[in-house]
C-alpha cells in the first residue's frame, strides 16, 4: 500500500528540467525565424539587383551615342553668350558748370529755377550794381572831357599853324622879324604836344569807361552754355563771391548741365580691357529702367589705369538721347563681341 502511494506521488511530480528546455526552445524560436527571414530577404534583394544591373550598364553605354551630335553646338552658344563683357558705371555730363559771379556782391534777383532750360548768354541772376553804375557814369564823363580837350587843342593848333604860315610869308618879304617866326613855330610845337597828350588822355578815359562798363556787366550773371538747371544755390539778398571767404557768402548761383553731352563712364578690369575696342557696340541698362535696353557705342578708352582698383576707364556714347537719361544715374553695360555700332560704321563710310 505504501509503495503504491509513493509511485502515485512520483507520477504527480513536475519535471522542472523539461519545462526549462521547453521554455528555452520557445524563446529561441522567434529569433531563429527572424534570422531566417532576414537571410531570405537579403538573398532575394541580391537576386533582384543582379537581374536589374545589366540593363543599366547597357543604357549607360548606349545613351551618349545619340547625344554626341548636339553637344558641340550647345557649348558654342554658351561661349558666345559668355563672351560679352559686362561692367557698371554712371551717366555723366561732359559739360557741367557751377555758374558763379566774377565779383563780390549782393544778389538782387534770380531768374532761374531747377528744371529750367537756359540758352547761352541768358541772364540767370543780377547783383546790386548801384556803385558800378556810378563808376561807369564817372568814367564816361571823363572820356567826354578828354574828347572835348582834344577838340579844343586841335582848334588852337590849326589857328597857330595858319599864323605860322603867314609869318613865314611876311618873313620872306622882310615884313616880319625872325623872332616873330620863331615864336609862331614854338606855339605850333607846344600845341602839337598838348594835342598828343590830350589824345592819350582821351584813349585812357575810353579804356577806363570800357572797363567800368565791363564791371557793370559782371553784375549780370549769364549762362556760359545752353543746358538745364539742376541746382539753384543762391537766393535774393545773399552775398556771393568768386572765392570762399567764410560766413554766409556763397560761391555759386546755380549748376547747369548740357544734356546733349551726357555719356557713360565705366571701369573695366584691366585683365579684360583687350576685349574692348573703340566703336564697339554696347547695350546699356539703367538701374532705374531695368527692362529698357539702350543701344550705345564705345567712344574711347582712357589711356591710363587705376593702380588701386586695377581698372581702366571707358567712355561710352548713347546712340540716341532720351529725356529719361539723367546725369549720375547708375548703369550697367554689356560689350558686344564681333559687333560694331552704327555710328562707327557711318563714320568709317564717311571717311
PDB file of N, CA, C and O in Angstrom, residues 186-229:
ATOM      1  N   UNK A 186      57.213 177.952 -82.296  1.00  0.00           N
ATOM      2  CA  UNK A 186      57.200 177.388 -80.948  1.00  0.00           C
ATOM      3  C   UNK A 186      55.771 177.117 -80.475  1.00  0.00           C
ATOM      4  O   UNK A 186      55.483 176.094 -79.849  1.00  0.00           O
ATOM      5  N   UNK A 187      54.868 178.030 -80.800  1.00  0.00           N
ATOM      6  CA  UNK A 187      53.475 177.831 -80.392  1.00  0.00           C
ATOM      7  C   UNK A 187      52.877 176.612 -81.089  1.00  0.00           C
ATOM      8  O   UNK A 187      52.154 175.830 -80.467  1.00  0.00           O
ATOM      9  N   UNK A 188      53.197 176.435 -82.342  1.00  0.00           N
ATOM     10  CA  UNK A 188      52.697 175.246 -83.056  1.00  0.00           C
ATOM     11  C   UNK A 188      53.245 173.974 -82.430  1.00  0.00           C
ATOM     12  O   UNK A 188      52.518 172.976 -82.254  1.00  0.00           O
ATOM     13  N   UNK A 189      54.523 173.970 -82.043  1.00  0.00           N
ATOM     14  CA  UNK A 189      55.124 172.783 -81.412  1.00  0.00           C
ATOM     15  C   UNK A 189      54.476 172.459 -80.085  1.00  0.00           C
ATOM     16  O   UNK A 189      54.205 171.294 -79.764  1.00  0.00           O
ATOM     17  N   UNK A 190      54.225 173.523 -79.268  1.00  0.00           N
ATOM     18  CA  UNK A 190      53.598 173.297 -77.952  1.00  0.00           C
ATOM     19  C   UNK A 190      52.190 172.731 -78.114  1.00  0.00           C
ATOM     20  O   UNK A 190      51.781 171.798 -77.426  1.00  0.00           O
ATOM     21  N   UNK A 191      51.432 173.344 -79.008  1.00  0.00           N
ATOM     22  CA  UNK A 191      50.049 172.866 -79.205  1.00  0.00           C
ATOM     23  C   UNK A 191      50.022 171.443 -79.774  1.00  0.00           C
ATOM     24  O   UNK A 191      49.131 170.652 -79.431  1.00  0.00           O
ATOM     25  N   UNK A 192      50.997 171.077 -80.598  1.00  0.00           N
ATOM     26  CA  UNK A 192      51.077 169.707 -81.113  1.00  0.00           C
ATOM     27  C   UNK A 192      51.326 168.719 -79.982  1.00  0.00           C
ATOM     28  O   UNK A 192      50.707 167.630 -79.918  1.00  0.00           O
ATOM     29  N   UNK A 193      52.227 169.079 -79.041  1.00  0.00           N
ATOM     30  CA  UNK A 193      52.490 168.210 -77.893  1.00  0.00           C
ATOM     31  C   UNK A 193      51.261 168.092 -76.994  1.00  0.00           C
ATOM     32  O   UNK A 193      50.919 167.009 -76.504  1.00  0.00           O
ATOM     33  N   UNK A 194      50.588 169.225 -76.768  1.00  0.00           N
ATOM     34  CA  UNK A 194      49.370 169.205 -75.952  1.00  0.00           C
ATOM     35  C   UNK A 194      48.273 168.343 -76.604  1.00  0.00           C
ATOM     36  O   UNK A 194      47.518 167.650 -75.919  1.00  0.00           O
ATOM     37  N   UNK A 195      48.219 168.388 -77.934  1.00  0.00           N
ATOM     38  CA  UNK A 195      47.214 167.577 -78.619  1.00  0.00           C
ATOM     39  C   UNK A 195      47.501 166.088 -78.438  1.00  0.00           C
ATOM     40  O   UNK A 195      46.577 165.309 -78.177  1.00  0.00           O
ATOM     41  N   UNK A 196      48.786 165.713 -78.552  1.00  0.00           N
ATOM     42  CA  UNK A 196      49.108 164.298 -78.339  1.00  0.00           C
ATOM     43  C   UNK A 196      48.790 163.862 -76.909  1.00  0.00           C
ATOM     44  O   UNK A 196      48.288 162.761 -76.671  1.00  0.00           O
ATOM     45  N   UNK A 197      49.061 164.752 -75.954  1.00  0.00           N
ATOM     46  CA  UNK A 197      48.746 164.444 -74.554  1.00  0.00           C
ATOM     47  C   UNK A 197      47.248 164.303 -74.356  1.00  0.00           C
ATOM     48  O   UNK A 197      46.779 163.387 -73.677  1.00  0.00           O
ATOM     49  N   UNK A 198      46.493 165.192 -74.940  1.00  0.00           N
ATOM     50  CA  UNK A 198      45.032 165.144 -74.805  1.00  0.00           C
ATOM     51  C   UNK A 198      44.471 163.886 -75.471  1.00  0.00           C
ATOM     52  O   UNK A 198      43.529 163.251 -74.950  1.00  0.00           O
ATOM     53  N   UNK A 199      45.033 163.531 -76.593  1.00  0.00           N
ATOM     54  CA  UNK A 199      44.562 162.317 -77.264  1.00  0.00           C
ATOM     55  C   UNK A 199      44.870 161.075 -76.423  1.00  0.00           C
ATOM     56  O   UNK A 199      44.045 160.156 -76.333  1.00  0.00           O
ATOM     57  N   UNK A 200      46.057 161.048 -75.780  1.00  0.00           N
ATOM     58  CA  UNK A 200      46.383 159.928 -74.896  1.00  0.00           C
ATOM     59  C   UNK A 200      45.437 159.869 -73.705  1.00  0.00           C
ATOM     60  O   UNK A 200      44.975 158.781 -73.304  1.00  0.00           O
ATOM     61  N   UNK A 201      45.120 160.994 -73.134  1.00  0.00           N
ATOM     62  CA  UNK A 201      44.182 161.031 -72.021  1.00  0.00           C
ATOM     63  C   UNK A 201      42.788 160.573 -72.448  1.00  0.00           C
ATOM     64  O   UNK A 201      42.080 159.898 -71.691  1.00  0.00           O
ATOM     65  N   UNK A 202      42.446 160.951 -73.680  1.00  0.00           N
ATOM     66  CA  UNK A 202      41.140 160.527 -74.183  1.00  0.00           C
ATOM     67  C   UNK A 202      41.092 159.000 -74.362  1.00  0.00           C
ATOM     68  O   UNK A 202      40.098 158.353 -74.022  1.00  0.00           O
ATOM     69  N   UNK A 203      42.176 158.432 -74.906  1.00  0.00           N
ATOM     70  CA  UNK A 203      42.223 156.971 -75.051  1.00  0.00           C
ATOM     71  C   UNK A 203      42.169 156.281 -73.698  1.00  0.00           C
ATOM     72  O   UNK A 203      41.494 155.266 -73.527  1.00  0.00           O
ATOM     73  N   UNK A 204      42.892 156.855 -72.728  1.00  0.00           N
ATOM     74  CA  UNK A 204      42.852 156.278 -71.379  1.00  0.00           C
ATOM     75  C   UNK A 204      41.458 156.361 -70.788  1.00  0.00           C
ATOM     76  O   UNK A 204      40.978 155.417 -70.143  1.00  0.00           O
ATOM     77  N   UNK A 205      40.792 157.487 -71.005  1.00  0.00           N
ATOM     78  CA  UNK A 205      39.431 157.636 -70.485  1.00  0.00           C
ATOM     79  C   UNK A 205      38.481 156.639 -71.157  1.00  0.00           C
ATOM     80  O   UNK A 205      37.573 156.098 -70.511  1.00  0.00           O
ATOM     81  N   UNK A 206      38.678 156.411 -72.456  1.00  0.00           N
ATOM     82  CA  UNK A 206      37.820 155.440 -73.129  1.00  0.00           C
ATOM     83  C   UNK A 206      38.055 154.022 -72.583  1.00  0.00           C
ATOM     84  O   UNK A 206      37.101 153.255 -72.381  1.00  0.00           O
ATOM     85  N   UNK A 207      39.321 153.684 -72.337  1.00  0.00           N
ATOM     86  CA  UNK A 207      39.610 152.362 -71.771  1.00  0.00           C
ATOM     87  C   UNK A 207      38.995 152.222 -70.390  1.00  0.00           C
ATOM     88  O   UNK A 207      38.420 151.184 -70.034  1.00  0.00           O
ATOM     89  N   UNK A 208      39.097 153.288 -69.615  1.00  0.00           N
ATOM     90  CA  UNK A 208      38.506 153.271 -68.272  1.00  0.00           C
ATOM     91  C   UNK A 208      36.987 153.115 -68.355  1.00  0.00           C
ATOM     92  O   UNK A 208      36.378 152.399 -67.560  1.00  0.00           O
ATOM     93  N   UNK A 209      36.379 153.795 -69.333  1.00  0.00           N
ATOM     94  CA  UNK A 209      34.929 153.684 -69.500  1.00  0.00           C
ATOM     95  C   UNK A 209      34.544 152.260 -69.911  1.00  0.00           C
ATOM     96  O   UNK A 209      33.546 151.698 -69.426  1.00  0.00           O
ATOM     97  N   UNK A 210      35.337 151.637 -70.804  1.00  0.00           N
ATOM     98  CA  UNK A 210      35.055 150.261 -71.192  1.00  0.00           C
ATOM     99  C   UNK A 210      35.215 149.311 -70.003  1.00  0.00           C
ATOM    100  O   UNK A 210      34.428 148.362 -69.832  1.00  0.00           O
ATOM    101  N   UNK A 211      36.239 149.567 -69.198  1.00  0.00           N
ATOM    102  CA  UNK A 211      36.435 148.724 -68.016  1.00  0.00           C
ATOM    103  C   UNK A 211      35.262 148.865 -67.057  1.00  0.00           C
ATOM    104  O   UNK A 211      34.772 147.875 -66.500  1.00  0.00           O
ATOM    105  N   UNK A 212      34.808 150.087 -66.866  1.00  0.00           N
ATOM    106  CA  UNK A 212      33.657 150.297 -65.972  1.00  0.00           C
ATOM    107  C   UNK A 212      32.405 149.624 -66.529  1.00  0.00           C
ATOM    108  O   UNK A 212      31.606 149.054 -65.788  1.00  0.00           O
ATOM    109  N   UNK A 213      32.260 149.693 -67.856  1.00  0.00           N
ATOM    110  CA  UNK A 213      31.105 149.022 -68.465  1.00  0.00           C
ATOM    111  C   UNK A 213      31.205 147.509 -68.296  1.00  0.00           C
ATOM    112  O   UNK A 213      30.194 146.830 -68.049  1.00  0.00           O
ATOM    113  N   UNK A 214      32.431 146.976 -68.406  1.00  0.00           N
ATOM    114  CA  UNK A 214      32.612 145.545 -68.216  1.00  0.00           C
ATOM    115  C   UNK A 214      32.323 145.135 -66.774  1.00  0.00           C
ATOM    116  O   UNK A 214      31.686 144.100 -66.516  1.00  0.00           O
ATOM    117  N   UNK A 215      32.767 145.966 -65.823  1.00  0.00           N
ATOM    118  CA  UNK A 215      32.478 145.676 -64.426  1.00  0.00           C
ATOM    119  C   UNK A 215      30.973 145.750 -64.147  1.00  0.00           C
ATOM    120  O   UNK A 215      30.427 144.950 -63.377  1.00  0.00           O
ATOM    121  N   UNK A 216      30.314 146.687 -64.801  1.00  0.00           N
ATOM    122  CA  UNK A 216      28.862 146.786 -64.631  1.00  0.00           C
ATOM    123  C   UNK A 216      28.167 145.557 -65.219  1.00  0.00           C
ATOM    124  O   UNK A 216      27.195 145.046 -64.639  1.00  0.00           O
ATOM    125  N   UNK A 217      28.697 145.070 -66.332  1.00  0.00           N
ATOM    126  CA  UNK A 217      28.085 143.886 -66.947  1.00  0.00           C
ATOM    127  C   UNK A 217      28.302 142.633 -66.106  1.00  0.00           C
ATOM    128  O   UNK A 217      27.494 141.699 -66.165  1.00  0.00           O
ATOM    129  N   UNK A 218      29.382 142.603 -65.316  1.00  0.00           N
ATOM    130  CA  UNK A 218      29.626 141.446 -64.466  1.00  0.00           C
ATOM    131  C   UNK A 218      28.599 141.322 -63.351  1.00  0.00           C
ATOM    132  O   UNK A 218      28.510 140.262 -62.716  1.00  0.00           O
ATOM    133  N   UNK A 219      27.849 142.362 -63.095  1.00  0.00           N
ATOM    134  CA  UNK A 219      26.783 142.270 -62.099  1.00  0.00           C
ATOM    135  C   UNK A 219      25.572 141.517 -62.641  1.00  0.00           C
ATOM    136  O   UNK A 219      24.643 141.227 -61.880  1.00  0.00           O
ATOM    137  N   UNK A 220      25.594 141.210 -63.929  1.00  0.00           N
ATOM    138  CA  UNK A 220      24.563 140.362 -64.525  1.00  0.00           C
ATOM    139  C   UNK A 220      25.213 139.023 -64.867  1.00  0.00           C
ATOM    140  O   UNK A 220      26.065 138.940 -65.747  1.00  0.00           O
ATOM    141  N   UNK A 221      24.828 137.979 -64.170  1.00  0.00           N
ATOM    142  CA  UNK A 221      25.440 136.666 -64.319  1.00  0.00           C
ATOM    143  C   UNK A 221      24.709 135.923 -65.434  1.00  0.00           C
ATOM    144  O   UNK A 221      23.484 135.789 -65.402  1.00  0.00           O
ATOM    145  N   UNK A 222      25.482 135.431 -66.412  1.00  0.00           N
ATOM    146  CA  UNK A 222      24.907 134.798 -67.597  1.00  0.00           C
ATOM    147  C   UNK A 222      25.284 133.325 -67.675  1.00  0.00           C
ATOM    148  O   UNK A 222      26.302 132.908 -67.105  1.00  0.00           O
ATOM    149  N   UNK A 223      24.466 132.572 -68.375  1.00  0.00           N
ATOM    150  CA  UNK A 223      24.736 131.145 -68.580  1.00  0.00           C
ATOM    151  C   UNK A 223      25.870 130.974 -69.581  1.00  0.00           C
ATOM    152  O   UNK A 223      25.837 131.576 -70.654  1.00  0.00           O
ATOM    153  N   UNK A 224      26.881 130.165 -69.272  1.00  0.00           N
ATOM    154  CA  UNK A 224      28.011 130.001 -70.204  1.00  0.00           C
ATOM    155  C   UNK A 224      27.670 129.161 -71.432  1.00  0.00           C
ATOM    156  O   UNK A 224      28.344 129.271 -72.448  1.00  0.00           O
ATOM    157  N   UNK A 225      26.645 128.311 -71.343  1.00  0.00           N
ATOM    158  CA  UNK A 225      26.226 127.489 -72.479  1.00  0.00           C
ATOM    159  C   UNK A 225      24.774 127.076 -72.263  1.00  0.00           C
ATOM    160  O   UNK A 225      24.212 127.247 -71.174  1.00  0.00           O
ATOM    161  N   UNK A 226      24.179 126.561 -73.300  1.00  0.00           N
ATOM    162  CA  UNK A 226      22.789 126.132 -73.215  1.00  0.00           C
ATOM    163  C   UNK A 226      22.706 124.816 -72.453  1.00  0.00           C
ATOM    164  O   UNK A 226      23.541 123.929 -72.606  1.00  0.00           O
ATOM    165  N   UNK A 227      21.690 124.704 -71.617  1.00  0.00           N
ATOM    166  CA  UNK A 227      21.538 123.493 -70.825  1.00  0.00           C
ATOM    167  C   UNK A 227      20.333 123.558 -69.914  1.00  0.00           C
ATOM    168  O   UNK A 227      19.432 124.390 -70.096  1.00  0.00           O
ATOM    169  N   UNK A 228      20.340 122.677 -68.927  1.00  0.00           N
ATOM    170  CA  UNK A 228      19.245 122.570 -67.971  1.00  0.00           C
ATOM    171  C   UNK A 228      19.790 122.852 -66.580  1.00  0.00           C
ATOM    172  O   UNK A 228      20.858 122.364 -66.199  1.00  0.00           O
ATOM    173  N   UNK A 229      19.054 123.655 -65.813  1.00  0.00           N
ATOM    174  CA  UNK A 229      19.456 123.976 -64.451  1.00  0.00           C
ATOM    175  C   UNK A 229      19.079 122.801 -63.557  1.00  0.00           C
ATOM    176  O   UNK A 229      17.913 122.400 -63.494  1.00  0.00           O
TER     177      UNK A 229
END
